[in-house]
């Protein structure tokens, strides 16, 4: 399996630290609002990476935090006159609902920054002891960037360029820094803000140290994959590397994966620009499986422009898979109880070819666009090769393969069997009786009655079908 590593700027063979295991950390959202579909992109993309790794037999320890202390959370809390905790708890719950609706599996652990403060304080302490950090007179603790010679290795910036950039940008008020490049590890509390005690002052951690500490606590000092959106490369991930490597004396993450932006009108979708749709808004018009399909129809390192037209096209394409699955289920019910024919055996080789194509695409830096193309070839194969007189093992194999490959991408293609209450079932049965007895007036009356109860019936060649309306 080859993946593109931002650190080396090339695709590298994946070799885990520990055989058969993957330690993966994905930076999670700051929770002060409903997530937008830009935030959903890393969630969907890296959930798919995880699913593929698991399919390959790896045991994946997947950690994704919630940043639950931040200026924006505090501002929102003040606006509403409630505590910062109330805001973060509310939006964590909402975020989890959105994740479930997009079929993004919960992480192995979702740590909260506010629950991990003591570990952060320890880490900062260690950085001070090792000479990589210092406390200024007002209690702010800074990381001493110049002391870490490899600073800039992830974002491919060199220290001199950075330094001159910072000199030009030097801001007053931060004069307690030894150097304008130094970044904050701990900051003193301000009135009305949540704070924790520390050896330097009552205050709260800087954003970067949160992830260094949570990755260390839940995954260890060295991890396999660290991921997030490409805006996090600098400074967030660069600073995480500096903190973790200086504190632990070991390389931090082997592979750094970054998704490109989801754009709208070719501009990054973001809360600050106000050009966003929340996942909730999109759920009003589309099945979120269609959103997932749309996200995966592009490679994760390519920019993706959101538009209603593309969502419609994704909806139609996804529907084609659903229809094929439905047809296969119909054939499955009707299937002749016979063994695989010689011709079917040969045809199954073709199916294996599509699985191989799918795997090759995924193993080439998770090329989900090509993986989806392989699924469509398989769907086309199913539509042309499955018949009412196909053998059951043949149908099963083709159907299971489509479902399995879609499941690796987190796409649900089997309609969830929903149960009806007894009264509705009785009415449907009575209507069938009436139809059999050619009492169409009665049959229609029952159908109308069911419609009033929110159940719409459709007579198909497979029998009567229903849906909620
Ligand atoms: P934030 O809450 O802004 O820290 O973002 C949470 C995650 O969403 C980070 O990994 C960001 O890089 C990512 N993200 C934010 N906006 C977008 C976007 N428009 N496209 C793709 N990823 C994004
Ligand atoms: Zn992070």
Coordinates of C-alpha atoms and ligand atoms in Angstrom, one line a residue:
X1 CA 0.0 0.0 0.0
X2 CA 1.4 3.3 -1.0
X3 CA 0.5 6.6 0.5
X4 CA 1.5 10.2 -0.2
X5 CA 3.5 11.6 2.7
X6 CA 3.5 15.4 3.0
X7 CA 6.8 15.0 4.9
X8 CA 8.7 13.5 1.9
X9 CA 6.4 14.9 -0.8
X10 CA 6.1 11.5 -2.4
X11 CA 4.2 8.3 -2.3
X12 CA 5.8 5.8 0.1
X13 CA 5.1 2.2 0.9
X14 CA 3.2 1.8 4.1
X15 CA 5.2 0.0 6.8
X16 CA 3.6 0.1 10.2
X17 CA 5.6 0.5 13.4
X18 CA 4.0 -2.6 14.9
X19 CA 3.1 -5.4 12.5
X20 CA -0.6 -5.7 11.8
X21 CA -1.4 -2.5 13.7
X22 CA -2.1 1.1 12.7
X23 CA -1.9 4.0 15.1
X24 CA -3.7 6.9 13.5
X25 CA -4.5 10.4 14.7
X26 CA -6.9 12.7 12.9
X27 CA -7.3 16.3 14.1
X28 CA -10.9 16.9 14.9
X29 CA -13.1 19.9 14.8
X30 CA -13.4 22.9 17.1
X31 CA -16.8 22.6 18.5
X32 CA -18.7 25.9 18.6
X33 CA -21.2 25.3 15.8
X34 CA -22.7 22.7 13.6
X35 CA -20.0 21.2 11.3
X36 CA -20.0 22.3 7.7
X37 CA -19.5 20.0 4.7
X38 CA -15.8 21.2 4.5
X39 CA -15.2 19.7 7.9
X40 CA -17.0 16.6 6.8
X41 CA -14.4 16.0 4.1
X42 CA -11.5 14.8 6.4
X43 CA -14.0 12.8 8.4
X44 CA -15.3 10.9 5.4
X45 CA -11.9 10.6 3.8
X46 CA -10.0 9.3 6.8
X47 CA -12.8 7.1 7.9
X48 CA -12.5 5.5 4.5
X49 CA -8.7 5.1 5.0
X50 CA -9.4 3.4 8.3
X51 CA -12.0 1.1 6.7
X52 CA -9.6 0.1 4.0
X53 CA -6.8 -0.6 6.5
X54 CA -9.2 -2.8 8.5
X55 CA -10.2 -4.6 5.3
X56 CA -6.5 -5.4 4.8
X57 CA -6.5 -7.0 8.2
X58 CA -4.9 -4.2 10.2
X59 CA -6.1 -3.4 13.7
X60 CA -6.6 0.3 13.6
X61 CA -6.4 2.4 16.7
X62 CA -8.1 5.6 15.5
X63 CA -7.9 8.7 17.7
X64 CA -9.7 11.9 16.8
X65 CA -10.0 14.8 19.3
X66 CA -12.6 17.5 19.8
X67 CA -11.0 20.9 20.5
X68 CA -13.4 22.0 23.3
X69 CA -11.5 25.0 24.6
X70 CA -10.9 27.8 22.1
X71 CA -11.5 31.6 21.6
X72 CA -14.4 30.9 19.3
X73 CA -16.1 28.6 21.8
X74 CA -15.7 31.2 24.6
X75 CA -17.0 33.9 22.3
X76 CA -20.1 31.9 21.5
X77 CA -20.6 31.1 25.2
X78 CA -20.5 34.8 26.1
X79 CA -22.9 35.6 23.3
X80 CA -25.4 33.1 24.6
X81 CA -24.7 33.7 28.3
X82 CA -23.9 30.1 29.0
X83 CA -20.7 28.2 29.9
X84 CA -18.1 27.2 27.3
X85 CA -18.7 23.6 28.4
X86 CA -22.3 23.8 27.5
X87 CA -21.4 25.1 24.0
X88 CA -18.8 22.4 23.4
X89 CA -20.9 19.6 24.8
X90 CA -23.9 20.6 22.7
X91 CA -21.8 20.7 19.5
X92 CA -20.0 17.5 20.2
X93 CA -23.3 15.7 20.4
X94 CA -24.5 17.4 17.2
X95 CA -21.2 16.5 15.5
X96 CA -21.6 12.9 16.5
X97 CA -25.1 12.8 15.0
X98 CA -23.8 14.2 11.7
X99 CA -20.9 11.6 11.7
X100 CA -23.4 8.7 12.2
X101 CA -25.6 10.0 9.5
X102 CA -22.6 10.1 7.1
X103 CA -21.7 6.6 8.2
X104 CA -18.5 7.9 9.7
X105 CA -17.7 5.4 12.4
X106 CA -16.9 6.7 15.9
X107 CA -13.1 6.8 16.6
X108 CA -11.6 4.3 19.0
X109 CA -11.2 7.3 21.3
X110 CA -12.5 10.8 21.0
X111 CA -10.5 12.7 23.6
X112 CA -11.5 16.1 24.8
X113 CA -8.8 18.7 25.2
X114 CA -10.3 19.9 28.5
X115 CA -10.0 16.4 30.0
X116 CA -6.3 16.1 29.2
X117 CA -4.8 19.3 30.7
X118 CA -2.6 17.6 33.3
X119 CA -0.8 15.7 30.5
X120 CA -0.3 18.9 28.6
X121 CA 1.2 20.6 31.6
X122 CA 3.6 17.7 32.1
X123 CA 4.6 17.9 28.5
X124 CA 5.2 21.6 28.6
X125 CA 7.2 21.1 31.8
X126 CA 9.4 18.6 30.1
X127 CA 10.0 20.9 27.2
X128 CA 11.1 23.7 29.6
X129 CA 13.4 21.2 31.4
X130 CA 15.0 20.2 28.1
X131 CA 15.5 23.9 27.0
X132 CA 12.9 23.9 24.3
X133 CA 10.4 26.1 26.0
X134 CA 10.4 29.1 28.4
X135 CA 8.0 31.0 30.5
X136 CA 7.8 34.7 30.0
X137 CA 7.2 37.1 32.9
X138 CA 3.4 37.1 32.5
X139 CA 3.2 33.3 32.7
X140 CA 2.9 32.7 29.0
X141 CA 5.0 29.7 27.9
X142 CA 6.5 29.7 24.5
X143 CA 8.2 27.1 22.4
X144 CA 11.7 28.1 21.3
X145 CA 11.5 27.4 17.6
X146 CA 15.1 28.1 16.7
X147 CA 16.3 25.3 19.0
X148 CA 14.6 22.7 16.9
X149 CA 16.8 22.5 13.9
X150 CA 14.3 20.5 11.9
X151 CA 11.5 23.0 12.2
X152 CA 9.8 23.5 8.8
X153 CA 10.4 19.9 7.6
X154 CA 6.7 19.2 7.1
X155 CA 5.7 22.4 5.4
X156 CA 9.0 22.5 3.6
X157 CA 9.8 26.0 4.8
X158 CA 13.3 26.8 5.8
X159 CA 14.1 28.6 9.1
X160 CA 15.7 31.6 7.5
X161 CA 12.8 32.3 5.2
X162 CA 10.4 31.9 8.0
X163 CA 12.5 34.2 10.2
X164 CA 12.5 37.0 7.7
X165 CA 8.8 36.5 7.1
X166 CA 8.1 36.8 10.8
X167 CA 10.4 39.8 11.2
X168 CA 8.3 41.6 8.6
X169 CA 5.1 40.6 10.4
X170 CA 6.4 41.2 13.9
X171 CA 3.5 42.3 16.1
X172 CA 3.8 44.4 19.2
X173 CA 2.3 43.1 22.3
X174 CA 4.1 39.8 21.9
X175 CA 7.4 41.2 22.9
X176 CA 7.8 38.8 25.7
X177 CA 8.8 36.2 23.1
X178 CA 12.6 35.7 22.6
X179 CA 11.9 35.3 19.0
X180 CA 8.9 36.2 16.8
X181 CA 8.7 32.7 15.5
X182 CA 8.1 31.2 18.9
X183 CA 4.6 29.9 19.5
X184 CA 2.4 29.6 22.6
X185 CA 2.2 26.5 24.7
X186 CA 0.4 27.9 27.6
X187 CA -1.4 31.2 28.0
X188 CA -2.6 33.2 31.1
X189 CA -6.3 33.3 31.8
X190 CA -8.4 36.3 30.9
X191 CA -11.5 37.4 32.9
X192 CA -14.4 35.1 32.2
X193 CA -12.5 32.4 30.5
X194 CA -12.1 28.8 31.6
X195 CA -8.7 28.1 33.2
X196 CA -6.6 25.5 34.9
X197 CA -3.8 25.8 37.4
X198 CA -0.2 25.4 36.2
X199 CA 3.3 26.0 37.5
X200 CA 3.4 29.2 35.4
X201 CA 0.0 30.8 35.9
X202 CA -3.7 29.9 35.8
X203 CA -4.5 29.6 32.2
X204 CA -5.2 27.3 29.3
X205 CA -3.1 25.4 26.8
X206 CA -2.3 26.5 23.2
X207 CA -4.0 24.6 20.5
X208 CA -1.0 22.7 19.2
X209 CA 0.1 21.1 22.4
X210 CA -3.4 19.5 22.8
X211 CA -2.8 17.2 19.8
X212 CA 0.8 16.4 20.8
X213 CA -0.4 15.3 24.2
X214 CA -3.5 13.4 23.1
X215 CA -1.6 11.5 20.4
X216 CA 1.0 10.5 22.9
X217 CA -1.4 9.4 25.6
X218 CA -3.7 7.3 23.4
X219 CA -1.3 6.1 20.7
X220 CA 2.2 6.4 22.1
X221 CA 5.3 8.6 21.3
X222 CA 5.6 7.3 17.8
X223 CA 2.6 6.9 15.6
X224 CA 2.0 5.7 12.0
X225 CA -0.4 8.1 10.5
X226 CA -1.3 11.7 11.4
X227 CA -4.0 13.3 9.3
X228 CA -6.1 16.4 8.8
X229 CA -7.0 19.1 6.3
X230 CA -4.2 20.8 4.3
X231 CA -4.6 24.1 6.1
X232 CA -3.3 22.3 9.2
X233 CA 0.2 21.6 7.7
X234 CA 1.4 25.0 8.8
X235 CA 1.6 25.9 11.6
X236 CA -0.5 23.3 13.5
X237 CA 1.2 20.1 12.4
X238 CA 4.6 21.7 12.1
X239 CA 4.3 22.8 15.7
X240 CA 3.0 19.4 16.8
X241 CA 6.1 17.8 15.3
X242 CA 8.4 20.3 17.1
X243 CA 6.7 19.7 20.5
X244 CA 6.4 15.9 20.2
X245 CA 9.9 15.3 18.8
X246 CA 11.7 17.6 21.2
X247 CA 9.8 16.2 24.2
X248 CA 10.0 12.5 23.3
X249 CA 13.3 12.5 21.5
X250 CA 11.8 10.3 18.7
X251 CA 10.2 10.9 15.3
X252 CA 6.5 11.6 15.9
X253 CA 4.5 10.4 12.9
X254 CA 5.7 8.3 10.0
X255 CA 3.1 9.4 7.4
X256 CA 1.4 12.7 7.3
X257 CA -1.8 12.7 5.2
X258 CA -3.6 15.9 4.2
X259 CA -6.9 16.3 2.4
X260 CA -7.4 19.2 0.0
X261 CA -10.2 21.7 0.4
X262 CA -13.8 21.4 -0.4
X263 CA -14.5 24.6 -2.3
X264 CA -17.5 26.5 -3.2
X265 CA -17.3 28.8 -6.3
X266 CA -13.7 27.8 -6.3
X267 CA -13.1 29.3 -2.8
X268 CA -12.4 27.4 0.3
X269 CA -15.6 26.7 2.2
X270 CA -15.1 28.1 5.7
X271 CA -16.9 29.5 8.6
X272 CA -15.0 32.7 8.5
X273 CA -15.9 33.4 4.9
X274 CA -19.5 32.5 5.6
X275 CA -19.7 30.5 2.3
X276 CA -20.6 27.2 3.8
X277 CA -23.4 24.6 4.1
X278 CA -23.7 22.7 7.3
X279 CA -24.1 18.9 7.0
X280 CA -27.6 19.4 8.5
X281 CA -28.6 21.8 5.7
X282 CA -27.5 19.3 3.1
X283 CA -29.4 16.5 4.8
X284 CA -32.6 18.4 4.2
X285 CA -32.2 18.0 0.4
X286 CA -30.1 14.8 0.0
X287 CA -29.4 11.5 1.6
X288 CA -26.1 11.9 3.3
X289 CA -24.9 8.8 1.5
X290 CA -25.0 10.9 -1.6
X291 CA -22.7 13.5 0.1
X292 CA -20.3 10.7 1.0
X293 CA -20.4 9.4 -2.5
X294 CA -19.7 12.9 -3.8
X295 CA -16.7 13.4 -1.5
X296 CA -15.2 10.0 -2.5
X297 CA -15.8 10.6 -6.2
X298 CA -12.6 12.8 -6.1
X299 CA -9.2 11.9 -4.9
X300 CA -8.7 13.3 -1.4
X301 CA -5.7 15.4 -2.4
X302 CA -7.6 17.1 -5.2
X303 CA -9.6 20.2 -4.6
X304 CA -13.3 19.5 -4.9
X305 CA -15.9 22.1 -5.9
X306 CA -19.3 21.7 -4.3
X307 CA -22.3 22.3 -6.5
X308 CA -25.9 21.2 -6.6
X309 CA -25.3 19.8 -10.1
X310 CA -22.5 17.6 -8.9
X311 CA -24.6 16.4 -6.0
X312 CA -27.4 15.6 -8.4
X313 CA -25.0 13.7 -10.6
X314 CA -23.7 11.8 -7.5
X315 CA -27.2 11.0 -6.5
X316 CA -28.0 9.5 -9.9
X317 CA -24.8 7.5 -9.9
X318 CA -25.3 6.2 -6.4
X319 CA -28.9 5.3 -7.4
X320 CA -27.5 3.1 -10.2
X321 CA -25.7 1.0 -7.6
X322 CA -28.8 0.8 -5.4
X323 CA -30.9 -0.4 -8.3
X324 CA -28.4 -3.0 -9.3
X325 CA -28.4 -4.3 -5.7
X326 CA -32.2 -4.3 -5.7
X327 CA -32.2 -6.3 -8.9
X328 CA -29.7 -8.8 -7.6
X329 CA -31.8 -9.3 -4.5
X330 CA -34.8 -10.0 -6.7
X331 CA -32.8 -12.6 -8.6
X332 CA -31.4 -14.0 -5.4
X333 CA -35.0 -14.8 -4.2
X334 CA -35.9 -16.4 -7.5
X335 CA -32.5 -18.2 -7.9
X336 CA -32.5 -21.7 -9.1
X337 CA -31.1 -24.1 -6.5
X338 CA -28.3 -25.4 -8.6
X339 CA -24.5 -25.4 -8.5
X340 CA -22.2 -22.9 -10.3
X341 CA -22.1 -23.7 -14.0
X342 CA -18.7 -23.9 -15.7
X343 CA -19.5 -20.6 -17.5
X344 CA -20.4 -18.9 -14.2
X345 CA -17.1 -20.1 -12.7
X346 CA -15.3 -18.5 -15.5
X347 CA -17.3 -15.3 -15.1
X348 CA -16.4 -15.1 -11.5
X349 CA -12.8 -14.7 -12.6
X350 CA -13.9 -11.4 -14.1
X351 CA -15.4 -10.4 -10.7
X352 CA -12.1 -11.1 -9.1
X353 CA -10.5 -8.8 -11.7
X354 CA -12.8 -5.9 -10.5
X355 CA -11.9 -6.6 -6.9
X356 CA -8.2 -6.4 -7.9
X357 CA -8.8 -3.1 -9.7
X358 CA -10.6 -1.7 -6.6
X359 CA -7.7 -2.7 -4.4
X360 CA -5.1 -1.4 -6.7
X361 CA -6.9 2.0 -6.8
X362 CA -7.1 2.1 -3.0
X363 CA -3.5 1.0 -2.6
X364 CA -2.4 3.8 -4.8
X365 CA -2.8 6.5 -2.1
X366 CA -6.5 5.8 -1.6
X367 CA -7.7 6.7 -5.1
X368 CA -11.4 6.4 -4.3
X369 CA -12.4 7.9 -7.7
X370 CA -10.8 4.9 -9.4
X371 CA -12.1 2.5 -6.8
X372 CA -15.7 3.8 -7.5
X373 CA -15.0 3.3 -11.2
X374 CA -14.2 -0.4 -10.5
X375 CA -17.5 -0.7 -8.6
X376 CA -19.3 0.6 -11.6
X377 CA -17.6 -1.9 -13.9
X378 CA -18.8 -4.6 -11.5
X379 CA -22.3 -3.1 -11.5
X380 CA -22.4 -3.2 -15.3
X381 CA -21.2 -6.8 -15.2
X382 CA -24.0 -7.6 -12.7
X383 CA -26.6 -5.9 -14.9
X384 CA -25.5 -7.9 -18.0
X385 CA -24.7 -11.2 -16.5
X386 CA -27.2 -12.0 -13.8
X387 CA -30.5 -13.6 -14.9
X388 CA -33.4 -15.3 -13.3
X389 CA -31.9 -18.7 -14.1
X390 CA -28.5 -17.8 -12.7
X391 CA -27.4 -20.1 -9.9
X392 CA -27.7 -18.9 -6.3
X393 CA -23.9 -19.1 -5.5
X394 CA -23.2 -17.0 -8.6
X395 CA -25.7 -14.3 -7.6
X396 CA -24.5 -14.4 -4.0
X397 CA -20.9 -13.9 -5.0
X398 CA -21.6 -11.0 -7.3
X399 CA -24.0 -9.3 -4.8
X400 CA -21.7 -9.8 -1.8
X401 CA -18.8 -8.3 -3.7
X402 CA -20.7 -5.2 -4.6
X403 CA -21.9 -4.8 -1.0
X404 CA -18.5 -5.5 0.4
X405 CA -16.6 -3.0 -1.9
X406 CA -19.2 -0.3 -1.2
X407 CA -19.0 -1.0 2.5
X408 CA -15.2 -0.4 2.4
X409 CA -16.0 3.1 1.2
X410 CA -18.7 3.4 3.9
X411 CA -21.5 3.4 1.3
X412 CA -24.6 1.7 2.4
X413 CA -26.3 0.0 -0.6
X414 CA -28.6 -2.4 1.1
X415 CA -31.9 -0.9 2.2
X416 CA -32.3 -1.3 5.8
X417 CA -35.1 -3.6 6.6
X418 CA -37.7 -1.6 8.5
X419 CA -40.4 -3.3 10.3
X420 CA -44.0 -2.3 10.1
X421 CA -46.4 -2.3 13.0
X422 CA -48.9 -5.2 13.1
X423 CA -51.9 -3.1 12.1
X424 CA -50.3 -1.9 8.9
X425 CA -49.2 -5.4 8.1
X426 CA -52.7 -6.7 8.6
X427 CA -54.1 -4.0 6.2
X428 CA -51.5 -4.9 3.5
X429 CA -52.5 -8.5 3.8
X430 CA -56.2 -7.6 3.6
X431 CA -55.6 -5.5 0.5
X432 CA -53.8 -8.5 -1.1
X433 CA -56.8 -10.7 -0.3
X434 CA -59.1 -8.1 -1.9
X435 CA -57.0 -7.9 -5.0
X436 CA -57.0 -11.7 -5.3
X437 CA -60.8 -11.7 -5.0
X438 CA -60.9 -8.9 -7.6
X439 CA -62.5 -6.6 -5.1
X440 CA -60.6 -3.6 -6.4
X441 CA -62.8 -1.0 -4.7
X442 CA -61.9 -2.5 -1.4
X443 CA -58.2 -2.8 -2.3
X444 CA -58.1 0.8 -3.3
X445 CA -59.8 1.9 -0.1
X446 CA -57.3 0.1 1.9
X447 CA -54.5 1.6 -0.1
X448 CA -55.9 5.1 0.6
X449 CA -56.3 4.3 4.2
X450 CA -52.6 3.3 4.4
X451 CA -51.5 6.4 2.6
X452 CA -53.3 8.4 5.2
X453 CA -51.2 6.5 7.8
X454 CA -48.1 7.5 5.9
X455 CA -47.4 4.2 4.0
X456 CA -47.4 4.3 0.3
X457 CA -47.7 1.0 -1.6
X458 CA -46.4 0.1 -4.9
X459 CA -47.2 -3.1 -6.8
X460 CA -44.1 -4.6 -8.5
X461 CA -43.3 -7.8 -10.2
X462 CA -41.6 -8.9 -6.9
X463 CA -44.8 -8.3 -5.0
X464 CA -46.1 -5.3 -3.1
X465 CA -43.5 -2.8 -1.8
X466 CA -44.0 0.0 0.6
X467 CA -42.3 3.2 1.7
X468 CA -43.0 5.8 4.3
X469 CA -44.2 9.2 2.9
Ligands
LIG1 P1 -11.6 23.2 12.2 O1 -12.8 23.0 13.0 O2 -11.6 24.5 11.4 O3 -10.4 23.1 13.0 O4 -11.6 22.1 11.1 C1 -11.7 20.7 11.3 C2 -11.1 19.9 10.2 O5 -11.8 20.3 8.9 C3 -9.6 20.2 9.9 O6 -8.9 19.0 9.5 C4 -9.7 21.2 8.7 O7 -8.5 21.2 7.9 C5 -10.8 20.6 7.9 N1 -11.5 21.6 7.0 C6 -12.0 22.8 7.3 N2 -12.5 23.4 6.2 C7 -12.3 22.6 5.2 C8 -12.7 22.6 3.8 N3 -13.3 23.6 3.2 N4 -12.3 21.5 3.0 C9 -11.7 20.5 3.6 N5 -11.3 20.4 4.9 C10 -11.7 21.4 5.7
LIG2 ZN1 -4.3 18.7 15.8

